[in-house]
Amino acid sequence: MSITAPAGFRAAGVTAGLKASGNPDLALVVNDGPEHVAAGVFTTNRVVAAPVVWSRTVVGDGVVHAVVLNSGGANACTGPEGFADTHRTAEHVGAALGVSSGDVVVCSTGLIGERLDLPALLGGVDAAAAVLSADGGADAARAIMTTDTVAKEAQESRATADATTWTVGGMAKGAGMLAPGLATMLCVLTTDAVVDAGTADAALRAATGVTFDRVDSDGCMSTNDTVVLLASGASGSRVGLAELTEALTAVCGSLARQLVADAEGASHDIAVTVRGATTEDAAVAVARAVTRSNLFKAAVFGNDPNWGRVLSAVGTVPVDVAPFDADAVDVAINGVTVSRAGGVGEDRSLVDLAAAREVRVDVDLHAGRATATVWTNDLTHDYVHENSAYST
Amino acid sequence: MSITAPAGFRAAGVTAGLKASGNPDLALVVNDGPEHVAAGVFTTNRVVAAPVVWSRTVVGDGVVHAVVLNSGGANACTGPEGFADTHRTAEHVGAALGVSSGDVVVCSTGLIGERLDLPALLGGVDAAAAVLSADGGADAARAIMTTDTVAKEAQESRATADATTWTVGGMAKGAGMLAPGLATMLCVLTTDAVVDAGTADAALRAATGVTFDRVDSDGCMSTNDTVVLLASGASGSRVGLAELTEALTAVCGSLARQLVADAEGASHDIAVTVRGATTEDAAVAVARAVTRSNLFKAAVFGNDPNWGRVLSAVGTVPVDVAPFDADAVDVAINGVTVSRAGGVGEDRSLVDLAAAREVRVDVDLHAGRATATVWTNDLTHDYVHENSAYST
């Protein structure tokens, strides 16, 4: 269950001293090859942290040797000095590992608007480089946690036709999502499959598009979100786009669900599934409107199956984005069709939201055949508390 | 300070018995003329309550004789039966007042998805008709309250060139806004100016566009939002578009601020002003992105001037909506420029958010000359509590 499960990778997680808590705060992941194929997806925010500016360029040529990640500071909105800090970090990693700094991805997470303690960070790089190990994945996963209460890891193995196996491993942090993102989401994926850079990029975009991109804990997009995929080729198994996409989607899906399950202050995970849409994009747009309704999310916190708030959120989606007849829409909560054809349906008291953490909201637009699910969380006292006290 | 301040209007507010609390829940407003000019603006939600479907048609010909408003039930998502209830309500009012039901606007607010107690409501109409009075405005304003803690009224008088005066009065309810709307926003505006229907409509749209439309307490849009303007002509003062727009904007601006000040569970009112935008629409889009950031709003609740959350919200606006250079943006909170050119600015400890309820956030995009302000509230424990317990 780790990024070091695939062959060809070493990792480490250490305490560099960036966090006041003294918890581990620096992770290093190294691809020992024989191949060093990579792909990345990043936040779509126009305000991006220095490490995102750097790392977008690094992955541009499809070659990455190492990823260094720190918690304890986002290095966002820190100006040219912040970018210089990222550059020096990459150079330090490159020197420690004997690789080019231009092949080192840098990820940071934590408070915006504060410079990193660079001497501490570079000391942490040295410490991590000294303990890199083929079973260091779990340590790395722990070192990237911020408000996470548990480390998030996932792993999938597949057999090829000639009976060799290949593996995808992953770790993620963040009580949120890629785009948009609550707290910063960082994710490193590793595989020992043999793939070319174009396939890696296409598979990664396809996998994140239906997993991390469909987790929307609080509608807020981070400046630092990064998902990077490293492929070592060490298994010798050559893998095609469909197979890689399938395995990456499984790993990313597991990590995305773990993010939702650990979202800041949440007491419910909510799966909003929209059916009967004209297109998948329309289904996503309607689902996202529901997942962004503070009123509905507060109702779920109160174990109140308030379908009126679902319908009123559905109705905010412009008709050119999602054509449907508002008088035809059905809403089910945990399998009870509480609203039928835009009006009252089954007895809402049949819905028991207190029974489980997971809540299923099913909206049928009766306008087409496309479907999509977006995950979110309820809006709770603890969410407000954690996010009002975060930086103090 | 009342809708009965302009000449030609009577109003009443009574207890029909729709609310379990026994508080007043039915208001009636009558335009005694000599003119019966009207205009209306309504929610842009595609899921609309029966009274909105009815009232949009009623105001379509620019003639309205009376408005009946009930709290204690939204009559939304109630199907054809709900529409029949609205129709019967209008017919009952028409019969009681001796006017056509087609000239009676109906407004409802309260829970979605439940039929109204029509016998109680119609009894309330009779009771209200019996006590209509030229000083009944305050009673009407009280009868439309739901989670409001205070009634909202406003009034402006203007002198014309020939020294006659004319007045605009207004009442509103809702801990939210027109579009989008938190709880339903209902507003009745009255004037004794002499205006034609086209002028009334244009002035109302202009006034609400820069007032109610720029209040965004929690990003949620109601199914019932209605603003209706009635003009009696009783002052004899003929008023042009510019003058009417100015006075309506003043009244709507006052009511909008009162809504923000009474928003459910809020402890701060936040004015987000965006300057240096290429267009007013771009300024509104950027301001609205900030007012919809739960992370920023939770930070304000914690008296934390977290400018990173402002910038990260600003950065979510697509470049085709608002062109600007993210590295040029300044952010000031309560006059302290905490972020300059996308980086760290003045010391954030200079900002004292605990000192006052009102918080000013100024974003300068340095991309043009357009400006707009959008008002919102902080995200608080009490917001979560009130909205998780609303229907239970």
Coordinates of N, CA and C in Angstrom, one line a residue, chain B residues 159-346:
Chain B
A159 N -37.7 65.8 -3.9 CA -38.5 66.9 -4.4 C -38.3 67.0 -5.9
T160 N -39.3 67.3 -6.6 CA -39.2 67.6 -8.1 C -38.9 69.1 -8.3
A161 N -38.7 69.5 -9.5 CA -38.4 70.8 -9.9 C -39.5 71.8 -9.4
D162 N -40.7 71.3 -9.5 CA -41.8 72.2 -9.1 C -42.2 72.1 -7.6
A163 N -41.3 71.6 -6.8 CA -41.4 71.5 -5.4 C -42.4 70.6 -4.8
T164 N -43.0 69.7 -5.7 CA -43.8 68.6 -5.2 C -42.8 67.5 -4.7
T165 N -43.2 66.7 -3.8 CA -42.3 65.6 -3.4 C -42.9 64.2 -3.8
W166 N -42.1 63.3 -3.9 CA -42.5 61.9 -4.2 C -41.6 61.0 -3.3
T167 N -42.1 59.8 -3.0 CA -41.5 59.0 -2.1 C -41.4 57.5 -2.6
V168 N -40.3 56.9 -2.2 CA -40.2 55.4 -2.4 C -40.1 54.8 -1.0
G169 N -41.0 53.8 -0.8 CA -40.9 53.0 0.4 C -40.6 51.5 0.1
G170 N -40.0 50.8 1.0 CA -39.7 49.4 0.8 C -39.7 48.6 2.0
M171 N -40.0 47.3 1.8 CA -39.8 46.3 2.9 C -39.2 45.1 2.3
A172 N -38.5 44.4 3.1 CA -37.8 43.2 2.6 C -37.7 42.2 3.7
K173 N -37.6 40.9 3.4 CA -37.3 39.8 4.3 C -36.3 38.9 3.7
G174 N -35.6 38.2 4.6 CA -34.7 37.2 4.1 C -33.3 37.5 4.7
A175 N -32.7 36.4 5.0 CA -31.3 36.6 5.5 C -30.4 36.4 4.3
G176 N -30.8 37.0 3.2 CA -30.0 36.7 2.0 C -30.2 37.7 0.9
M177 N -30.4 37.2 -0.3 CA -30.3 38.0 -1.5 C -31.1 37.5 -2.6
L178 N -31.2 38.4 -3.6 CA -32.1 38.1 -4.8 C -31.6 36.9 -5.6
A179 N -30.4 37.1 -6.1 CA -29.9 36.1 -7.0 C -28.4 36.2 -7.0
P180 N -27.8 35.2 -6.3 CA -28.4 34.1 -5.6 C -29.0 34.5 -4.3
G181 N -29.7 33.6 -3.7 CA -30.4 33.9 -2.4 C -30.2 32.9 -1.4
L182 N -30.0 33.3 -0.2 CA -29.8 32.4 1.0 C -31.1 31.8 1.3
A183 N -31.8 32.5 2.2 CA -33.2 32.2 2.4 C -33.9 33.0 1.3
T184 N -35.1 32.7 1.0 CA -35.8 33.5 0.1 C -35.8 35.0 0.4
M185 N -35.5 35.8 -0.6 CA -35.6 37.3 -0.4 C -36.9 37.7 -1.0
L186 N -37.8 38.4 -0.3 CA -39.0 39.0 -0.8 C -38.9 40.5 -0.5
C187 N -39.2 41.3 -1.5 CA -39.2 42.8 -1.3 C -40.4 43.4 -2.0
V188 N -41.0 44.3 -1.3 CA -42.1 45.1 -2.0 C -41.6 46.5 -1.9
L189 N -41.6 47.2 -3.1 CA -41.3 48.6 -3.1 C -42.5 49.4 -3.6
T190 N -42.8 50.5 -3.0 CA -43.9 51.3 -3.4 C -43.4 52.7 -3.7
T191 N -44.1 53.4 -4.6 CA -43.8 54.8 -4.9 C -45.1 55.5 -5.3
D192 N -45.2 56.8 -4.9 CA -46.3 57.6 -5.4 C -45.9 58.5 -6.6
A193 N -44.8 58.2 -7.2 CA -44.4 58.9 -8.4 C -45.3 58.5 -9.5
V194 N -45.3 59.3 -10.5 CA -46.0 59.0 -11.8 C -45.0 58.5 -12.7
V195 N -45.1 57.2 -13.0 CA -44.1 56.6 -14.0 C -44.9 55.6 -14.9
D196 N -44.3 55.4 -16.1 CA -44.9 54.4 -16.9 C -44.2 53.0 -16.6
A197 N -44.8 52.0 -17.1 CA -44.4 50.6 -16.8 C -43.0 50.4 -17.3
G198 N -42.7 50.9 -18.5 CA -41.3 50.7 -19.0 C -40.2 51.3 -18.1
T199 N -40.5 52.5 -17.7 CA -39.6 53.2 -16.8 C -39.5 52.4 -15.5
A200 N -40.6 52.0 -14.9 CA -40.6 51.3 -13.7 C -39.7 50.0 -13.8
D201 N -39.9 49.3 -14.9 CA -39.1 48.0 -15.1 C -37.6 48.3 -15.2
A202 N -37.3 49.3 -16.1 CA -35.9 49.6 -16.3 C -35.2 50.1 -15.0
A203 N -35.9 50.9 -14.2 CA -35.4 51.5 -13.0 C -35.2 50.3 -12.0
L204 N -36.2 49.5 -11.9 CA -36.1 48.4 -10.9 C -34.9 47.4 -11.2
R205 N -34.8 47.1 -12.5 CA -33.7 46.2 -12.9 C -32.3 46.9 -12.6
A206 N -32.2 48.2 -12.9 CA -31.0 48.9 -12.6 C -30.7 48.9 -11.1
A207 N -31.7 49.2 -10.4 CA -31.5 49.3 -8.9 C -31.2 48.0 -8.3
T208 N -31.9 46.9 -8.6 CA -31.6 45.6 -8.0 C -30.3 45.1 -8.5
G209 N -29.9 45.4 -9.7 CA -28.6 44.9 -10.2 C -27.4 45.3 -9.5
V210 N -27.5 46.5 -8.8 CA -26.3 47.0 -8.1 C -26.5 46.9 -6.5
T211 N -27.6 46.3 -6.1 CA -27.9 46.2 -4.7 C -28.1 44.8 -4.3
F212 N -29.4 44.3 -4.5 CA -29.7 42.9 -4.0 C -28.8 41.9 -4.8
D213 N -28.5 42.2 -6.1 CA -27.7 41.2 -6.8 C -26.3 41.2 -6.4
R214 N -25.9 42.1 -5.5 CA -24.5 42.2 -5.1 C -24.4 41.9 -3.6
V215 N -25.4 41.2 -3.1 CA -25.4 40.7 -1.8 C -25.4 39.1 -1.9
D216 N -24.4 38.5 -1.4 CA -24.2 37.1 -1.6 C -23.8 36.4 -0.3
S217 N -24.8 36.2 0.5 CA -24.5 35.8 1.9 C -23.9 34.4 1.9
D218 N -24.5 33.4 1.2 CA -23.9 32.1 1.2 C -23.9 31.4 -0.2
G219 N -24.1 32.2 -1.2 CA -24.0 31.6 -2.6 C -25.2 30.7 -3.0
C220 N -26.2 30.6 -2.2 CA -27.3 29.7 -2.5 C -28.5 30.6 -3.0
M221 N -29.1 30.1 -4.1 CA -30.2 30.9 -4.7 C -31.5 30.2 -4.4
S222 N -32.4 31.1 -4.0 CA -33.8 30.6 -3.6 C -34.6 30.3 -4.8
T223 N -35.7 29.6 -4.6 CA -36.7 29.3 -5.6 C -37.8 30.3 -5.6
N224 N -37.8 31.3 -4.7 CA -38.9 32.2 -4.5 C -38.6 33.7 -4.6
D225 N -37.3 34.0 -4.7 CA -37.0 35.4 -4.7 C -37.8 36.3 -5.6
T226 N -38.3 37.4 -5.0 CA -39.2 38.3 -5.7 C -39.0 39.7 -5.2
V227 N -38.8 40.6 -6.2 CA -38.9 42.1 -5.8 C -39.9 42.7 -6.7
V228 N -40.9 43.3 -6.1 CA -42.0 43.9 -6.9 C -42.1 45.4 -6.6
L229 N -42.3 46.2 -7.6 CA -42.4 47.6 -7.4 C -43.8 48.0 -7.9
L230 N -44.5 48.8 -7.0 CA -45.9 49.3 -7.3 C -45.8 50.8 -7.3
A231 N -46.4 51.4 -8.4 CA -46.4 52.9 -8.5 C -47.8 53.4 -8.5
S232 N -48.2 54.3 -7.6 CA -49.6 54.7 -7.5 C -49.9 56.0 -8.3
G233 N -48.8 56.8 -8.5 CA -49.0 58.1 -9.2 C -49.7 59.1 -8.3
A234 N -49.9 58.8 -7.0 CA -50.7 59.6 -6.1 C -50.0 61.0 -5.8
S235 N -48.7 61.1 -5.9 CA -48.1 62.3 -5.6 C -48.3 63.4 -6.7
G236 N -48.6 62.9 -7.9 CA -48.7 63.8 -9.1 C -47.4 64.1 -9.7
S237 N -46.3 63.7 -9.1 CA -44.9 64.0 -9.5 C -44.5 63.0 -10.6
R238 N -44.3 63.6 -11.8 CA -43.8 62.7 -12.9 C -42.3 62.6 -12.8
V239 N -41.8 61.4 -12.8 CA -40.4 61.1 -12.5 C -39.8 60.3 -13.7
G240 N -38.6 60.7 -14.0 CA -37.9 60.1 -15.2 C -37.1 58.9 -14.7
L241 N -36.5 58.2 -15.6 CA -35.7 57.0 -15.3 C -34.6 57.2 -14.4
A242 N -33.8 58.3 -14.6 CA -32.6 58.5 -13.8 C -33.0 58.8 -12.4
E243 N -34.0 59.6 -12.2 CA -34.5 60.0 -10.8 C -35.0 58.7 -10.1
L244 N -35.9 58.0 -10.8 CA -36.5 56.8 -10.2 C -35.4 55.8 -9.8
T245 N -34.5 55.6 -10.7 CA -33.4 54.6 -10.5 C -32.6 55.0 -9.3
E246 N -32.3 56.3 -9.2 CA -31.5 56.8 -8.0 C -32.2 56.5 -6.7
A247 N -33.5 56.9 -6.6 CA -34.2 56.7 -5.4 C -34.4 55.2 -5.1
L248 N -34.8 54.4 -6.1 CA -34.9 53.0 -5.9 C -33.6 52.3 -5.4
T249 N -32.5 52.8 -6.0 CA -31.2 52.2 -5.6 C -30.9 52.6 -4.2
A250 N -31.3 53.8 -3.7 CA -31.0 54.1 -2.3 C -31.9 53.2 -1.4
V251 N -33.1 53.0 -1.7 CA -34.0 52.2 -0.9 C -33.5 50.7 -0.9
C252 N -33.2 50.2 -2.1 CA -32.8 48.8 -2.2 C -31.4 48.6 -1.6
G253 N -30.6 49.6 -1.7 CA -29.3 49.6 -1.0 C -29.4 49.5 0.5
S254 N -30.3 50.3 1.0 CA -30.5 50.2 2.5 C -31.1 48.8 2.9
L255 N -32.0 48.4 2.1 CA -32.6 47.0 2.5 C -31.6 45.9 2.3
A256 N -30.8 46.0 1.3 CA -29.7 45.0 1.1 C -28.8 45.0 2.2
R257 N -28.4 46.1 2.7 CA -27.4 46.2 3.8 C -28.1 45.6 5.1
Q258 N -29.4 45.9 5.2 CA -30.1 45.4 6.4 C -30.2 43.8 6.3
L259 N -30.3 43.3 5.1 CA -30.3 41.8 5.0 C -29.0 41.2 5.4
V260 N -27.9 41.9 4.9 CA -26.6 41.4 5.3 C -26.4 41.5 6.8
A261 N -26.8 42.6 7.4 CA -26.6 42.8 8.8 C -27.4 41.8 9.7
D262 N -28.4 41.2 9.1 CA -29.3 40.2 9.8 C -29.1 38.8 9.3
A263 N -28.0 38.6 8.5 CA -27.9 37.2 7.9 C -27.7 36.2 9.0
E264 N -28.3 35.0 8.7 CA -28.4 33.9 9.6 C -27.0 33.6 10.2
G265 N -26.9 33.8 11.5 CA -25.7 33.3 12.2 C -24.5 34.1 12.0
A266 N -24.5 35.2 11.2 CA -23.3 35.9 10.9 C -22.8 36.7 12.0
S267 N -21.4 36.9 12.1 CA -20.9 37.8 13.1 C -20.1 38.9 12.4
H268 N -19.9 38.8 11.1 CA -19.3 39.9 10.4 C -20.0 40.1 9.0
D269 N -20.1 41.4 8.6 CA -20.5 41.8 7.3 C -19.2 42.1 6.5
I270 N -19.1 41.6 5.3 CA -17.9 41.7 4.6 C -18.1 42.4 3.2
A271 N -17.5 43.6 3.0 CA -17.7 44.2 1.7 C -16.4 43.9 0.9
V272 N -16.6 43.2 -0.2 CA -15.5 42.9 -1.0 C -15.5 43.8 -2.3
T273 N -14.6 44.7 -2.3 CA -14.5 45.7 -3.4 C -13.4 45.4 -4.3
V274 N -13.7 45.2 -5.6 CA -12.6 44.9 -6.6 C -12.5 46.2 -7.5
R275 N -11.2 46.7 -7.5 CA -10.9 47.8 -8.3 C -10.0 47.4 -9.4
G276 N -9.8 48.3 -10.4 CA -8.8 48.1 -11.5 C -9.1 46.9 -12.4
A277 N -10.4 46.6 -12.5 CA -10.9 45.6 -13.4 C -11.1 46.1 -14.8
T278 N -11.1 45.3 -15.8 CA -11.3 45.7 -17.2 C -12.7 46.1 -17.4
T279 N -13.7 45.5 -16.7 CA -15.1 45.8 -16.9 C -15.8 45.6 -15.5
E280 N -16.9 46.2 -15.4 CA -17.7 46.1 -14.1 C -18.0 44.6 -13.9
D281 N -18.4 43.9 -15.0 CA -18.7 42.5 -14.9 C -17.5 41.7 -14.4
A282 N -16.3 42.0 -14.8 CA -15.1 41.3 -14.4 C -14.9 41.6 -12.9
A283 N -15.2 42.8 -12.5 CA -15.0 43.2 -11.1 C -16.0 42.4 -10.2
V284 N -17.2 42.3 -10.7 CA -18.2 41.5 -9.9 C -17.8 40.1 -9.8
A285 N -17.3 39.5 -10.9 CA -17.0 38.1 -10.9 C -15.9 37.8 -9.9
V286 N -14.9 38.7 -9.9 CA -13.8 38.5 -8.9 C -14.3 38.7 -7.5
A287 N -15.1 39.7 -7.3 CA -15.6 39.9 -5.9 C -16.5 38.7 -5.5
R288 N -17.3 38.2 -6.4 CA -18.1 37.1 -6.0 C -17.3 35.9 -5.7
A289 N -16.2 35.6 -6.4 CA -15.4 34.5 -6.1 C -14.9 34.6 -4.7
V290 N -14.5 35.8 -4.2 CA -14.1 35.9 -2.9 C -15.2 35.7 -1.9
T291 N -16.4 36.3 -2.2 CA -17.5 36.1 -1.3 C -18.0 34.7 -1.2
R292 N -17.6 33.9 -2.1 CA -18.1 32.5 -2.1 C -17.0 31.5 -1.5
S293 N -15.9 32.0 -1.0 CA -14.9 31.2 -0.5 C -15.2 30.9 1.0
N294 N -15.6 29.6 1.2 CA -15.9 29.2 2.6 C -14.6 29.3 3.5
L295 N -13.5 29.1 2.9 CA -12.2 29.1 3.7 C -12.0 30.6 4.1
F296 N -12.2 31.5 3.2 CA -11.9 32.9 3.6 C -13.0 33.4 4.6
K297 N -14.2 33.0 4.4 CA -15.3 33.4 5.3 C -15.2 32.8 6.7
A298 N -14.7 31.6 6.8 CA -14.4 31.0 8.1 C -13.2 31.7 8.8
A299 N -12.2 32.1 8.0 CA -11.1 32.8 8.5 C -11.6 34.1 9.2
V300 N -12.5 34.8 8.5 CA -13.0 36.1 9.0 C -13.8 35.9 10.3
F301 N -14.5 34.8 10.3 CA -15.2 34.4 11.6 C -14.2 34.3 12.7
G302 N -13.0 33.8 12.4 CA -11.9 33.6 13.4 C -11.1 34.9 13.6
N303 N -11.5 36.0 13.0 CA -10.8 37.3 13.0 C -9.4 37.1 12.5
D304 N -9.2 36.3 11.5 CA -7.9 36.0 10.9 C -7.9 36.7 9.5
P305 N -7.0 37.7 9.3 CA -7.0 38.4 8.0 C -6.2 37.6 7.0
N306 N -6.7 36.4 6.6 CA -6.0 35.4 5.8 C -6.1 35.8 4.3
W307 N -5.2 36.7 3.9 CA -5.2 37.2 2.5 C -4.8 36.1 1.5
G308 N -4.1 35.1 1.9 CA -3.9 34.0 1.0 C -5.1 33.4 0.5
R309 N -6.1 33.3 1.3 CA -7.4 32.7 0.9 C -8.2 33.7 0.0
V310 N -7.9 35.0 0.1 CA -8.5 36.0 -0.8 C -7.9 35.8 -2.2
L311 N -6.5 35.7 -2.2 CA -5.8 35.6 -3.5 C -6.2 34.3 -4.2
S312 N -6.2 33.2 -3.4 CA -6.5 31.9 -4.0 C -7.9 31.9 -4.6
A313 N -8.9 32.6 -4.0 CA -10.2 32.8 -4.6 C -10.2 33.6 -5.8
V314 N -9.5 34.7 -5.8 CA -9.3 35.6 -6.9 C -8.8 34.8 -8.1
G315 N -7.9 33.9 -7.9 CA -7.2 33.1 -8.9 C -8.1 32.1 -9.6
T316 N -9.3 31.8 -9.0 CA -10.2 30.8 -9.6 C -11.0 31.4 -10.7
V317 N -11.0 32.7 -10.9 CA -11.8 33.3 -12.0 C -11.1 33.1 -13.3
P318 N -11.8 32.6 -14.3 CA -11.2 32.3 -15.6 C -10.7 33.6 -16.3
V319 N -9.7 33.5 -17.0 CA -9.0 34.7 -17.6 C -9.9 35.4 -18.6
D320 N -10.8 34.6 -19.3 CA -11.7 35.2 -20.2 C -12.8 36.0 -19.5
V321 N -13.1 35.7 -18.3 CA -14.1 36.4 -17.5 C -13.5 37.7 -16.9
A322 N -12.3 37.6 -16.4 CA -11.6 38.8 -15.8 C -10.1 38.7 -16.1
P323 N -9.7 39.4 -17.2 CA -8.3 39.4 -17.5 C -7.5 40.3 -16.5
F324 N -6.5 39.7 -15.9 CA -5.5 40.4 -15.0 C -4.3 39.6 -14.8
D325 N -3.2 40.2 -14.3 CA -2.0 39.5 -14.1 C -2.0 39.1 -12.6
A326 N -2.0 37.8 -12.3 CA -2.1 37.4 -10.9 C -0.9 38.0 -10.0
D327 N 0.2 38.3 -10.7 CA 1.4 38.8 -10.0 C 1.3 40.3 -9.7
A328 N 0.2 40.9 -10.1 CA 0.1 42.4 -10.0 C -1.0 42.7 -8.9
V329 N -1.7 41.7 -8.4 CA -2.8 42.0 -7.5 C -2.5 42.4 -6.1
D330 N -3.1 43.5 -5.7 CA -2.9 43.9 -4.3 C -4.2 43.6 -3.5
V331 N -4.0 43.2 -2.2 CA -5.2 42.9 -1.3 C -5.0 43.7 -0.1
A332 N -6.1 44.5 0.3 CA -6.1 45.2 1.5 C -7.2 44.7 2.4
I333 N -7.0 44.6 3.7 CA -8.1 44.2 4.6 C -8.2 45.3 5.6
N334 N -9.4 45.9 5.7 CA -9.6 47.1 6.6 C -8.5 48.1 6.4
G335 N -8.1 48.4 5.2 CA -7.2 49.4 4.8 C -5.7 49.1 4.9
V336 N -5.4 47.9 5.4 CA -4.0 47.5 5.5 C -3.7 46.6 4.3
T337 N -2.7 47.1 3.5 CA -2.4 46.3 2.3 C -1.5 45.1 2.6
V338 N -2.2 44.0 3.0 CA -1.5 42.8 3.5 C -0.9 42.0 2.4
S339 N -1.3 42.3 1.1 CA -0.6 41.6 0.0 C -0.4 42.6 -1.1
R340 N 0.9 42.6 -1.6 CA 1.2 43.6 -2.6 C 1.8 42.8 -3.8
A341 N 1.3 43.1 -5.0 CA 1.8 42.4 -6.2 C 1.9 40.9 -6.0
G342 N 0.8 40.4 -5.5 CA 0.7 38.9 -5.3 C 1.6 38.3 -4.3
G343 N 2.3 39.1 -3.5 CA 3.2 38.6 -2.5 C 2.8 39.2 -1.1
V344 N 3.7 39.1 -0.2 CA 3.5 39.6 1.1 C 3.6 41.1 1.1
G345 N 2.7 41.8 1.8 CA 2.7 43.2 2.0 C 2.9 43.7 3.4
E346 N 2.0 44.6 3.8 CA 2.2 45.0 5.2 C 1.9 43.9 6.2

